Amino acid sequence: MSKKFYITTPIYYPSASPHLGHAYCTTLCDIVARGKRMRGFDVYFLTGLDEHGEKIEDNAKAAGVTPQEFVDGVAVKFLNLWKLMGITNDDFIRTTQPRHWQTVQKIFSRFLKQGDVYLGSYKGWYCVHEESYWTETQVGENHLCPECGRPCERKEEPAYFFRCDKYVPDLLKYYGDNPSFITPEGRKAEMINNFIKPGLNDLCVSRTTFDWGIPVKEAEGHVVYVWLDALTNYISALGYLQDDDSKFRKYWLDPGCEIVHVIGADITRFHTIYWPMFLEALGLRKPNRVFVHGLMMMKDGKMSKSRGNTVYAEPLCERYGVDAVRYYLASEITFGQDGRFTPEDFVARINTDLANNLGNLLNRTVSMIVKYFDGVIPTYEGELNDLDKGLRETAEKTIESYEAFNDDLKVTEAYASVMEMVSAANKYIEQSAPWALAKNPAKKGELASCMAHLASIIFLAGELLSPILITKSGKIFDQLGVPEAMRDYETATKLTAISGLKVAKGEQLFPRLDDKAEIEYIQRLMAAPKEKATA
Ligand code: ME8
C-alpha cells in the first residue's frame, strides 16, 4: 500500500485577484504534491477560498454587489490562475459551500454541548483587516494592530468564546512530542514566548456585528468567527461530519497519512495554537506539520494588494512559460525563508539554470549522439573510467538527497541538488572531451559510455524536475526518444543506460533571454496600474 500524504494551502481571501505571493504558496505545494505522487505516494492536495467575514462584506458593498456575487467573481480568477499554472489540486473548497457550513455548524454545536464554548461579551480593540481582536497591551498607545499596523477600533458585542486554558497543557505536550510540528523551528519559540506564556485569552468564536458568515444555529444574530470557520476547511473538505466521510477516514483518521499544512508566517498563530486546540476538543488527531513559508517581498516591503506593489503571475507565464515561472518560484526563494522579487533575479535565474545549464546539456548531448552514433543512444560495455564512475555516484547521491529533501519539504534544496547534478554532467563533458575520443577509433567504447551516461543523466534530470517543468520535461523525454511507457520515476532512477532509443533533435527548450530587454519588460509590468486595492 502506498504511503498517504495530505497537503493543504491556506484558503485565500477572495478580496481581489491573486498575486504572485498567492501563486508562490500554491505552486510550491503543487511541486511537493507532484513530487510525492511521482514517488508513488497517495496524495490528496487541497486549496480553496475563505469567503466569509466583514472585509468581504465591505468589499462587496463597495462594489455594489452581494457578497456571494463578489466572491463568485473573484473565485473564477483564482481557478483560472491555478489552471494556467498547472496546479493539480484534488479539491477546491469554498467556505460558502453547503458541505462546509454543515461541518462548521455541527462543530460549533458540539463545542457548545461540551462546554468548550460559552456566551460572554467581548470588549476589545478590533482590527477589521486581520479580523482579530487585540488587548490593550497589544495595540499600545496608538491602538495599532500588532500584525498589520492599521488602526484598531474599540468594540463591544455579545460573543461566544472558546475556552483555551483547558487545552494549553495538551498543546505544549504536542509541541514537545513532535519537534517538527512547526517548521522552521524558530516559529515555535515565537508562539510559546509571545502568545502562550503571557497567557492565552479565550478565543472569541462568534460575531454579531455583521452577517456574512455561517449562522450559529443555537443563537440568532451570531455568525461563526471567520477563523473557526476557515480552519475547519481542512476537514470539511474531506467530509468530516458529512454523509460521505470516506476521504476523511482515509486522509485524516489514518495515522499513517502524513498531514501537512503549508502557510505564510502571518497566520502561524491560528494554525499552531488554535487549530490544534479545536482538533483536541473534537478528539481528532493533529496535523504532523505546519510548514511556514516565507513572504515574497518587493523592494518596498511585503507584496500585498493593500500596498499596491503586486506582481501578477499571468503576464509572466504568458511571456516566459509556466515552467519558467514555476522554476523561478521554487528556486529563487528558499522555501521557509523570505525572499525578494526582482526582475534581474528572475531573468538571471532562467538564463543561468535553464538556458545555460540544463538546456545546454540537452542540446550538446543530443547533437553529439546524432553526430557520433546516427542518433541512436549507444550501448556500452566493459570497465567504466573514473569520470563515468564519478558521474554515476553524483547521480545516485542526487536521488538520495532529492528524496530526503522532498520528505522534509525542502523544495528549493531538492531542485538545487538536481541542478548541481546537471552542472556536474556539463563538467563531465568537458573532462571526457568526447570530440577527442571521436577522433580515435580505439576510444569508440569510451565515447559510447560517455554518451550513454549523459543520456541517462538527462533522463533522470528530466524526471526529477518534472514536478516543476510540467511541460518541458515531456519535451526533454521527446528529444531523448524516451517512450511514454518509460517516463516514470522507477525507470529513470534505475540509471541503467537507455541504450537503443533514437534521439530527436528538437527546438531549443530554454532559449536564452535578452537580459536587458526582459528586465525592462518586467519593470514595465511592475509599473503598470494595479487593480484597485481592496484588501
Ligand atoms: O490569511 N508572499 O488569506 P490571505 C508569499 N484566509 N505568500 C503570500 C504573500 C506574499 N507576499 N501574500 C499572501 C488568509 N501569501 C486566510 C487564511 S487558512 C485557514 C485562512 C500567501 O488571502 C501566504 O501563504 O491573506 C499567506 O499565508 C496566504 O497567502 C494568506 O492569504
Coordinates of C-alpha atoms and ligand atoms in Angstrom, one line a residue:
M1 CA 0.0 0.0 0.0
S2 CA 1.4 3.4 -0.9
K3 CA 2.0 6.0 1.8
K4 CA -0.6 8.7 2.1
F5 CA 0.1 12.4 2.1
Y6 CA -2.4 15.2 2.7
I7 CA -1.1 18.7 1.8
T8 CA -3.1 22.0 2.0
T9 CA -2.5 25.6 1.2
P10 CA -4.2 28.4 3.2
I11 CA -7.6 29.2 1.9
Y12 CA -7.1 32.7 0.5
Y13 CA -9.4 35.6 0.9
P14 CA -11.1 36.3 -2.4
S15 CA -10.9 40.1 -1.8
A16 CA -9.0 40.8 -5.1
S17 CA -7.2 38.9 -7.8
P18 CA -4.5 36.5 -6.7
H19 CA -0.9 37.9 -7.0
L20 CA 2.5 36.3 -7.3
G21 CA 2.6 35.8 -3.4
H22 CA -0.5 33.5 -3.6
A23 CA 0.8 31.8 -6.7
Y24 CA 4.1 31.2 -4.8
C25 CA 2.4 29.2 -2.0
T26 CA 0.1 27.2 -4.2
T27 CA 2.8 26.4 -6.7
L28 CA 5.3 25.2 -4.1
C29 CA 2.6 23.0 -2.6
D30 CA 1.8 21.7 -6.1
I31 CA 5.5 20.9 -6.6
V32 CA 5.6 19.0 -3.4
A33 CA 2.4 17.1 -4.3
R34 CA 3.6 16.2 -7.7
G35 CA 7.0 15.1 -6.3
K36 CA 5.3 12.8 -3.8
R37 CA 2.9 11.4 -6.5
M38 CA 5.9 10.8 -8.7
R39 CA 7.5 8.8 -5.9
G40 CA 4.4 6.7 -5.6
F41 CA 2.6 8.4 -2.6
D42 CA -1.2 8.5 -2.5
V43 CA -1.5 12.3 -2.3
Y44 CA -4.5 14.5 -1.6
F45 CA -3.9 18.2 -2.3
L46 CA -6.4 20.8 -1.2
T47 CA -6.6 24.5 -1.8
G48 CA -9.6 26.9 -1.7
L49 CA -11.1 30.2 -0.6
D50 CA -12.0 31.8 2.7
E51 CA -15.1 33.6 1.6
H52 CA -16.7 35.0 4.8
G53 CA -16.1 37.9 7.0
E54 CA -16.5 41.6 7.4
K55 CA -13.8 42.5 5.0
I56 CA -15.5 40.6 2.1
E57 CA -18.9 42.1 3.1
D58 CA -17.4 45.6 2.9
N59 CA -15.7 44.9 -0.4
A60 CA -19.0 43.6 -1.9
K61 CA -20.8 46.7 -0.6
A62 CA -18.2 49.0 -2.2
A63 CA -18.5 47.1 -5.5
G64 CA -22.3 47.3 -5.4
V65 CA -22.9 43.5 -5.5
T66 CA -23.9 40.9 -2.9
P67 CA -21.1 39.2 -1.0
Q68 CA -21.9 35.9 -2.8
E69 CA -21.7 37.6 -6.2
F70 CA -18.5 39.3 -5.2
V71 CA -16.7 36.1 -4.1
D72 CA -18.1 34.1 -7.1
G73 CA -16.4 36.7 -9.4
V74 CA -13.0 36.5 -7.6
A75 CA -13.2 32.7 -7.3
V76 CA -13.1 32.5 -11.1
K77 CA -9.8 34.4 -11.1
F78 CA -8.2 32.0 -8.6
L79 CA -9.5 29.0 -10.5
N80 CA -8.2 30.4 -13.8
L81 CA -4.8 31.1 -12.4
W82 CA -4.5 27.6 -10.9
K83 CA -5.4 26.1 -14.3
L84 CA -2.9 28.3 -16.1
M85 CA -0.2 27.3 -13.6
G86 CA -0.9 23.6 -13.9
I87 CA -2.0 23.2 -10.2
T88 CA -3.1 19.7 -9.6
N89 CA -5.3 20.2 -6.5
D90 CA -7.7 17.4 -5.9
D91 CA -10.4 19.6 -4.4
F92 CA -11.2 23.3 -4.2
I93 CA -13.0 24.2 -1.0
R94 CA -15.1 27.4 -0.7
T95 CA -16.3 28.2 2.7
T96 CA -19.7 29.3 1.3
Q97 CA -20.4 25.7 0.1
P98 CA -23.2 23.9 2.0
R99 CA -20.8 21.0 2.8
H100 CA -18.6 23.3 4.7
W101 CA -21.5 25.1 6.5
Q102 CA -22.8 21.7 7.7
T103 CA -19.5 20.7 9.2
V104 CA -18.9 24.1 10.9
Q105 CA -22.3 24.3 12.4
K106 CA -22.0 20.7 13.8
I107 CA -18.6 21.5 15.3
F108 CA -20.0 24.7 16.9
S109 CA -22.9 22.7 18.4
R110 CA -20.6 20.1 19.7
F111 CA -18.3 22.7 21.3
L112 CA -21.4 24.3 23.0
K113 CA -22.6 20.9 24.2
Q114 CA -19.2 20.0 25.6
G115 CA -18.9 23.4 27.4
D116 CA -15.8 24.3 25.3
V117 CA -17.7 27.4 24.1
Y118 CA -19.7 29.8 26.3
L119 CA -21.5 33.1 25.9
G120 CA -19.8 36.2 27.1
S121 CA -19.3 39.7 26.0
Y122 CA -16.4 41.0 24.0
K123 CA -14.7 44.3 24.6
G124 CA -11.5 44.9 22.9
W125 CA -9.6 46.5 20.1
Y126 CA -10.6 45.1 16.8
C127 CA -8.6 45.1 13.5
V128 CA -11.0 44.8 10.6
H129 CA -8.2 43.9 8.2
E130 CA -6.9 41.0 10.3
E131 CA -10.3 40.1 11.6
S132 CA -8.7 40.0 15.1
Y133 CA -9.4 41.4 18.5
W134 CA -6.3 42.6 20.4
T135 CA -5.7 43.5 24.0
E136 CA -4.9 47.0 25.4
T137 CA -1.2 46.0 25.7
Q138 CA -1.1 44.5 22.2
V139 CA -2.4 47.6 20.5
G140 CA -0.2 50.0 22.5
E141 CA -0.8 53.7 23.0
N142 CA -1.7 54.4 19.4
H143 CA -4.1 51.5 19.1
L144 CA -2.4 49.9 16.1
C145 CA -2.8 46.3 15.1
P146 CA 0.3 44.4 16.1
E147 CA 0.0 42.3 13.0
C148 CA -0.6 44.8 10.2
G149 CA -0.1 48.2 11.8
R150 CA -3.5 49.5 10.9
P151 CA -5.6 51.5 13.4
C152 CA -7.9 49.3 15.5
E153 CA -11.4 50.2 16.7
R154 CA -12.9 49.8 20.2
K155 CA -15.7 47.3 20.0
E156 CA -18.1 45.5 22.4
E157 CA -20.5 42.8 21.4
P158 CA -22.1 39.6 22.9
A159 CA -20.0 36.8 21.7
Y160 CA -19.2 33.1 22.2
F161 CA -15.8 32.2 23.5
F162 CA -13.7 29.1 23.2
R163 CA -12.0 28.1 26.5
C164 CA -8.3 27.9 25.7
D165 CA -6.8 27.2 29.2
K166 CA -8.1 23.6 29.3
Y167 CA -6.1 22.8 26.1
V168 CA -2.8 24.5 26.7
P169 CA -1.1 21.6 28.5
D170 CA -2.0 19.2 25.7
L171 CA -0.8 21.7 23.1
L172 CA 2.6 22.1 24.8
K173 CA 2.9 18.4 25.1
Y174 CA 2.2 18.0 21.4
Y175 CA 4.9 20.6 20.6
G176 CA 7.3 18.6 22.8
D177 CA 6.5 15.2 21.4
N178 CA 6.6 16.4 17.8
P179 CA 9.6 18.6 17.3
S180 CA 8.9 19.1 13.6
F181 CA 5.2 20.1 14.1
I182 CA 6.2 23.8 13.5
T183 CA 8.7 24.2 10.7
P184 CA 11.0 26.2 10.7
E185 CA 11.5 25.5 14.4
G186 CA 12.2 29.1 15.3
R187 CA 8.5 29.8 14.9
K188 CA 7.7 27.5 17.8
A189 CA 9.6 29.7 20.3
E190 CA 7.8 32.7 19.0
M191 CA 4.4 31.1 19.6
I192 CA 5.3 29.9 23.1
N193 CA 7.0 33.2 24.2
N194 CA 4.8 35.7 22.6
F195 CA 1.4 34.1 22.9
I196 CA 1.2 31.1 25.2
K197 CA 3.4 32.1 28.1
P198 CA 1.9 35.6 28.6
G199 CA -1.5 33.7 29.0
L200 CA -3.9 32.9 26.2
N201 CA -7.2 34.8 26.3
D202 CA -10.2 32.7 25.5
L203 CA -10.8 33.0 21.7
C204 CA -13.9 34.8 20.5
V205 CA -15.7 32.5 18.1
S206 CA -18.8 34.3 17.1
R207 CA -19.8 37.8 15.8
T208 CA -22.9 39.8 15.9
T209 CA -21.9 43.0 14.1
F210 CA -22.1 41.6 10.6
D211 CA -24.0 38.9 8.7
W212 CA -21.7 37.5 6.1
G213 CA -20.8 34.3 7.8
I214 CA -22.1 30.9 8.9
P215 CA -25.0 31.4 11.3
V216 CA -24.7 29.9 14.8
K217 CA -27.8 27.7 14.9
E218 CA -28.2 28.0 18.6
A219 CA -28.1 31.8 18.7
E220 CA -29.8 34.1 16.3
G221 CA -27.8 37.1 15.1
H222 CA -24.4 35.3 15.7
V223 CA -22.2 34.1 12.9
V224 CA -19.2 31.9 13.4
Y225 CA -16.0 33.8 13.7
V226 CA -14.0 33.6 10.4
W227 CA -11.0 31.7 11.9
L228 CA -13.0 28.9 13.4
D229 CA -14.9 28.8 10.0
A230 CA -11.7 29.0 7.9
L231 CA -9.6 26.4 9.8
T232 CA -12.3 23.9 9.6
N233 CA -11.9 23.8 5.8
Y234 CA -9.1 21.3 6.2
I235 CA -11.5 18.7 7.5
S236 CA -14.8 19.8 6.0
A237 CA -13.3 19.3 2.5
L238 CA -12.7 15.7 3.4
G239 CA -16.3 15.2 4.5
Y240 CA -16.0 15.3 8.3
L241 CA -19.4 15.0 9.9
Q242 CA -21.0 14.7 6.5
D243 CA -22.8 11.7 5.0
D244 CA -19.8 10.6 2.9
D245 CA -16.7 10.8 5.1
S246 CA -14.6 8.3 3.3
K247 CA -11.9 10.8 2.4
F248 CA -11.8 12.0 6.0
R249 CA -11.2 8.5 7.2
K250 CA -8.6 7.9 4.5
Y251 CA -6.6 11.1 4.8
W252 CA -7.2 12.3 8.4
L253 CA -8.1 9.5 10.7
D254 CA -5.5 7.1 9.3
P255 CA -2.4 7.8 11.5
G256 CA -0.3 6.5 8.5
C257 CA -1.3 9.6 6.5
E258 CA 1.1 12.5 6.8
I259 CA -0.8 15.7 7.1
V260 CA 0.9 19.0 6.2
H261 CA -0.5 22.5 6.2
V262 CA 1.6 25.0 4.3
I263 CA 1.0 28.6 5.4
G264 CA 2.5 32.1 5.3
A265 CA 4.1 33.4 8.5
D266 CA 1.3 35.8 9.2
I267 CA -1.2 33.1 10.1
T268 CA 1.1 30.9 12.2
R269 CA -0.7 31.7 15.4
F270 CA -4.1 30.4 14.2
H271 CA -2.6 27.2 12.7
T272 CA -0.3 26.2 15.5
I273 CA -2.3 27.3 18.6
Y274 CA -6.0 27.4 18.0
W275 CA -6.3 24.8 15.3
P276 CA -4.6 22.0 17.4
M277 CA -6.9 23.0 20.3
F278 CA -10.0 22.7 18.2
L279 CA -8.9 19.3 17.0
E280 CA -8.2 18.2 20.5
A281 CA -11.6 19.4 21.6
L282 CA -13.1 17.3 18.8
G283 CA -11.0 14.3 19.8
L284 CA -9.2 14.3 16.5
R285 CA -5.5 13.9 15.6
K286 CA -3.5 16.9 14.8
P287 CA -1.5 17.6 11.6
N288 CA 2.0 16.3 11.5
R289 CA 3.4 19.6 10.4
V290 CA 2.6 23.2 9.8
F291 CA 5.2 24.4 7.4
V292 CA 5.6 28.2 7.5
H293 CA 6.9 29.6 4.2
G294 CA 8.4 33.0 3.8
L295 CA 7.0 36.0 2.2
M296 CA 7.6 37.3 -1.2
M297 CA 8.8 40.9 -0.7
M298 CA 9.2 43.8 -3.1
K299 CA 11.7 46.5 -2.6
D300 CA 9.2 48.4 -0.6
G301 CA 8.2 45.5 1.7
K302 CA 5.7 42.7 1.6
M303 CA 3.9 42.2 -1.7
S304 CA 0.3 42.8 -0.9
K305 CA -2.8 44.1 -2.5
S306 CA -3.2 46.8 0.0
R307 CA 0.2 48.2 -0.7
G308 CA -0.4 48.1 -4.4
N309 CA 3.0 46.7 -5.1
T310 CA 1.9 43.4 -6.6
V311 CA 3.2 41.4 -9.4
Y312 CA 0.9 39.0 -11.2
A313 CA 1.8 35.6 -12.4
E314 CA -0.3 35.7 -15.6
P315 CA 1.8 38.0 -17.7
L316 CA 5.0 36.3 -16.6
C317 CA 3.6 32.9 -17.6
E318 CA 2.4 34.3 -20.9
R319 CA 5.8 35.6 -21.8
Y320 CA 8.2 33.1 -20.3
G321 CA 6.0 30.0 -20.0
V322 CA 4.6 28.4 -16.9
D323 CA 7.6 26.2 -16.4
A324 CA 10.0 29.1 -16.1
V325 CA 7.7 30.9 -13.6
R326 CA 7.3 27.7 -11.5
Y327 CA 11.1 27.2 -11.7
Y328 CA 11.8 30.7 -10.5
L329 CA 9.4 30.4 -7.6
A330 CA 10.8 27.1 -6.4
S331 CA 14.5 28.0 -6.8
E332 CA 14.9 31.7 -6.1
I333 CA 13.2 32.0 -2.7
T334 CA 14.3 29.2 -0.4
F335 CA 11.1 27.6 0.9
G336 CA 10.8 28.6 4.5
Q337 CA 12.6 31.9 4.1
D338 CA 11.6 35.4 2.9
G339 CA 12.7 36.4 -0.5
R340 CA 12.6 39.4 -2.7
F341 CA 11.2 39.6 -6.2
T342 CA 13.4 41.5 -8.7
P343 CA 13.3 41.4 -12.5
E344 CA 17.1 41.0 -12.5
D345 CA 16.9 37.8 -10.4
F346 CA 14.0 36.4 -12.5
V347 CA 15.9 36.8 -15.8
A348 CA 19.2 35.6 -14.3
R349 CA 17.6 32.5 -12.8
I350 CA 16.1 31.4 -16.0
N351 CA 19.2 32.1 -18.1
T352 CA 21.7 30.6 -15.6
D353 CA 19.9 27.4 -14.7
L354 CA 17.5 26.6 -17.5
A355 CA 19.2 28.1 -20.6
N356 CA 22.9 27.7 -19.8
N357 CA 22.9 24.7 -17.6
L358 CA 20.0 22.3 -18.4
G359 CA 19.3 23.5 -22.0
N360 CA 22.9 23.4 -22.9
L361 CA 23.4 19.9 -21.6
L362 CA 20.5 18.6 -23.5
N363 CA 21.5 20.4 -26.8
R364 CA 25.1 19.3 -26.7
T365 CA 24.3 15.7 -25.8
V366 CA 21.6 15.2 -28.4
S367 CA 23.8 16.8 -31.1
M368 CA 26.7 14.5 -30.2
I369 CA 24.6 11.4 -30.3
V370 CA 23.3 12.4 -33.7
K371 CA 26.8 13.2 -34.9
Y372 CA 28.7 10.2 -33.5
F373 CA 26.0 7.5 -33.4
D374 CA 23.5 8.4 -36.0
G375 CA 21.1 9.5 -33.3
V376 CA 20.9 6.1 -31.5
I377 CA 21.9 6.2 -27.8
P378 CA 24.8 3.7 -27.8
T379 CA 25.3 0.7 -25.6
Y380 CA 28.5 0.5 -23.6
E381 CA 30.4 -2.4 -22.4
G382 CA 33.5 -3.0 -20.3
E383 CA 35.0 -1.1 -17.5
L384 CA 33.8 2.4 -16.5
N385 CA 36.5 5.0 -16.3
D386 CA 36.9 7.3 -13.2
L387 CA 34.9 10.1 -14.8
D388 CA 32.0 7.8 -15.6
K389 CA 32.1 6.4 -12.1
G390 CA 32.2 9.9 -10.6
L391 CA 29.1 11.0 -12.6
R392 CA 27.2 7.8 -11.6
E393 CA 28.0 8.4 -8.0
T394 CA 26.8 12.0 -8.2
A395 CA 23.5 10.8 -9.7
E396 CA 23.0 8.2 -7.0
K397 CA 23.6 10.8 -4.3
T398 CA 21.3 13.2 -6.0
I399 CA 18.5 10.7 -5.9
E400 CA 19.1 10.1 -2.3
S401 CA 19.2 13.8 -1.3
Y402 CA 16.2 14.6 -3.6
E403 CA 14.1 12.1 -1.7
A404 CA 15.3 13.3 1.7
F405 CA 14.6 16.9 0.8
N406 CA 11.3 16.0 -0.7
D407 CA 10.3 14.2 2.6
D408 CA 11.4 17.3 4.5
L409 CA 9.6 19.8 2.2
K410 CA 12.9 21.3 1.3
V411 CA 11.8 22.1 -2.1
T412 CA 14.5 24.6 -3.0
E413 CA 17.2 22.4 -1.8
A414 CA 15.8 19.4 -3.7
Y415 CA 15.9 21.1 -7.0
A416 CA 19.2 22.8 -6.4
S417 CA 20.7 19.3 -5.9
V418 CA 19.3 18.3 -9.4
M419 CA 20.8 21.4 -10.9
E420 CA 24.1 20.6 -9.3
M421 CA 24.0 17.2 -11.0
V422 CA 23.3 18.9 -14.3
S423 CA 26.3 21.1 -13.8
A424 CA 28.4 18.0 -12.9
A425 CA 27.2 16.5 -16.2
N426 CA 28.3 19.6 -18.2
K427 CA 31.7 19.4 -16.4
Y428 CA 31.9 15.7 -17.2
I429 CA 31.6 16.6 -20.9
E430 CA 34.5 19.0 -20.7
Q431 CA 36.6 16.5 -18.8
S432 CA 35.7 13.5 -21.0
A433 CA 36.2 15.5 -24.2
P434 CA 34.1 13.3 -26.4
W435 CA 35.2 15.3 -29.5
A436 CA 38.7 14.0 -28.9
L437 CA 37.5 10.4 -28.2
A438 CA 35.7 10.5 -31.5
K439 CA 38.9 11.1 -33.4
N440 CA 40.4 7.9 -32.1
P441 CA 38.7 4.6 -33.2
A442 CA 40.3 2.8 -30.2
K443 CA 38.2 5.0 -27.9
K444 CA 34.9 4.2 -29.5
G445 CA 33.8 2.2 -26.3
E446 CA 34.6 5.2 -24.1
L447 CA 32.7 7.5 -26.4
A448 CA 29.7 5.2 -26.3
S449 CA 29.9 5.1 -22.5
C450 CA 30.1 8.8 -22.3
M451 CA 27.0 9.3 -24.5
A452 CA 25.0 6.6 -22.7
H453 CA 25.8 8.1 -19.3
L454 CA 24.8 11.6 -20.4
A455 CA 21.6 10.3 -21.8
S456 CA 20.6 8.6 -18.6
I457 CA 21.6 11.6 -16.5
I458 CA 19.4 13.8 -18.7
F459 CA 16.6 11.3 -18.4
L460 CA 17.0 11.4 -14.6
A461 CA 17.1 15.2 -14.5
G462 CA 14.0 15.5 -16.7
E463 CA 12.1 13.1 -14.3
L464 CA 13.3 14.8 -11.1
L465 CA 12.5 18.2 -12.5
S466 CA 9.1 17.1 -13.8
P467 CA 7.1 18.4 -10.8
I468 CA 8.4 21.9 -11.8
L469 CA 8.9 21.7 -15.5
I470 CA 5.4 20.4 -16.2
T471 CA 5.5 20.8 -20.0
K472 CA 9.2 20.9 -20.8
S473 CA 10.1 17.7 -19.0
G474 CA 8.0 15.9 -21.6
K475 CA 9.9 17.7 -24.4
I476 CA 13.2 16.6 -22.8
F477 CA 11.9 13.0 -23.0
D478 CA 10.8 13.5 -26.6
Q479 CA 14.3 14.7 -27.6
L480 CA 15.8 11.7 -25.9
G481 CA 13.3 9.4 -27.6
V482 CA 12.0 8.0 -24.3
P483 CA 8.6 6.4 -24.9
E484 CA 5.6 7.3 -22.7
A485 CA 5.6 4.0 -21.0
M486 CA 9.2 4.5 -19.7
R487 CA 8.6 8.0 -18.4
D488 CA 8.4 7.2 -14.7
Y489 CA 10.4 7.6 -11.5
E490 CA 11.3 4.0 -11.1
T491 CA 12.8 3.6 -14.6
A492 CA 14.6 7.0 -14.5
T493 CA 16.2 6.3 -11.2
K494 CA 17.5 2.9 -12.2
L495 CA 20.2 4.8 -14.1
T496 CA 20.6 1.9 -16.5
A497 CA 21.5 3.0 -19.9
I498 CA 18.6 3.9 -22.1
S499 CA 20.5 2.5 -25.0
G500 CA 18.9 1.9 -28.3
L501 CA 16.5 4.8 -28.1
K502 CA 16.6 7.2 -31.0
V503 CA 17.0 10.8 -30.1
A504 CA 15.2 13.5 -31.9
K505 CA 16.8 16.9 -32.0
G506 CA 14.1 19.5 -31.5
E507 CA 13.6 23.1 -30.8
Q508 CA 15.8 24.8 -28.1
L509 CA 13.8 24.2 -25.0
F510 CA 15.1 27.1 -22.9
P511 CA 16.3 29.9 -25.3
R512 CA 18.5 32.5 -23.6
L513 CA 16.6 35.6 -22.6
D514 CA 18.0 39.0 -23.6
D515 CA 18.8 40.3 -20.1
K516 CA 18.3 44.0 -20.8
A517 CA 15.1 43.8 -22.8
E518 CA 13.4 41.3 -20.5
I519 CA 14.4 43.2 -17.3
E520 CA 12.8 46.3 -18.8
Y521 CA 9.8 44.3 -19.8
I522 CA 9.2 43.1 -16.3
Q523 CA 9.9 46.6 -14.9
R524 CA 7.1 47.9 -17.1
L525 CA 4.8 45.1 -15.8
M526 CA 5.6 46.2 -12.3
A527 CA 4.9 49.8 -13.0
A528 CA 1.5 49.1 -14.8
P529 CA -1.5 50.5 -13.0
K530 CA -2.8 48.0 -10.4
E531 CA -6.3 46.6 -9.8
K532 CA -7.9 48.8 -7.2
A533 CA -6.7 47.7 -3.7
T534 CA -9.5 46.1 -1.9
A535 CA -7.6 44.2 0.9
Ligands
ME8_1 O1 -4.7 34.8 5.5 N1 4.3 36.2 -0.2 O2 -5.8 34.6 3.5 P1 -4.9 35.5 2.5 C1 4.1 34.9 0.0 N2 -7.9 33.5 4.6 N3 2.9 34.4 0.3 C2 1.9 35.2 0.4 C3 2.0 36.6 0.1 C4 3.3 37.1 -0.2 N4 3.6 38.4 -0.4 N5 0.8 37.2 0.3 C5 0.0 36.1 0.6 C6 -5.6 34.4 4.8 N6 0.6 35.0 0.6 C7 -6.7 33.5 5.4 C8 -6.1 32.1 5.5 S1 -6.3 29.5 6.2 C9 -7.3 28.5 7.1 C10 -7.0 31.1 6.2 C11 0.1 33.6 0.9 O3 -5.6 35.7 1.3 C12 0.6 33.1 2.2 O4 0.6 31.7 2.1 O5 -4.4 36.7 3.3 C13 -0.4 33.5 3.2 O6 -0.5 32.7 4.4 C14 -1.7 33.4 2.4 O7 -1.3 33.8 1.1 C15 -2.7 34.3 3.1 O8 -3.7 34.6 2.2

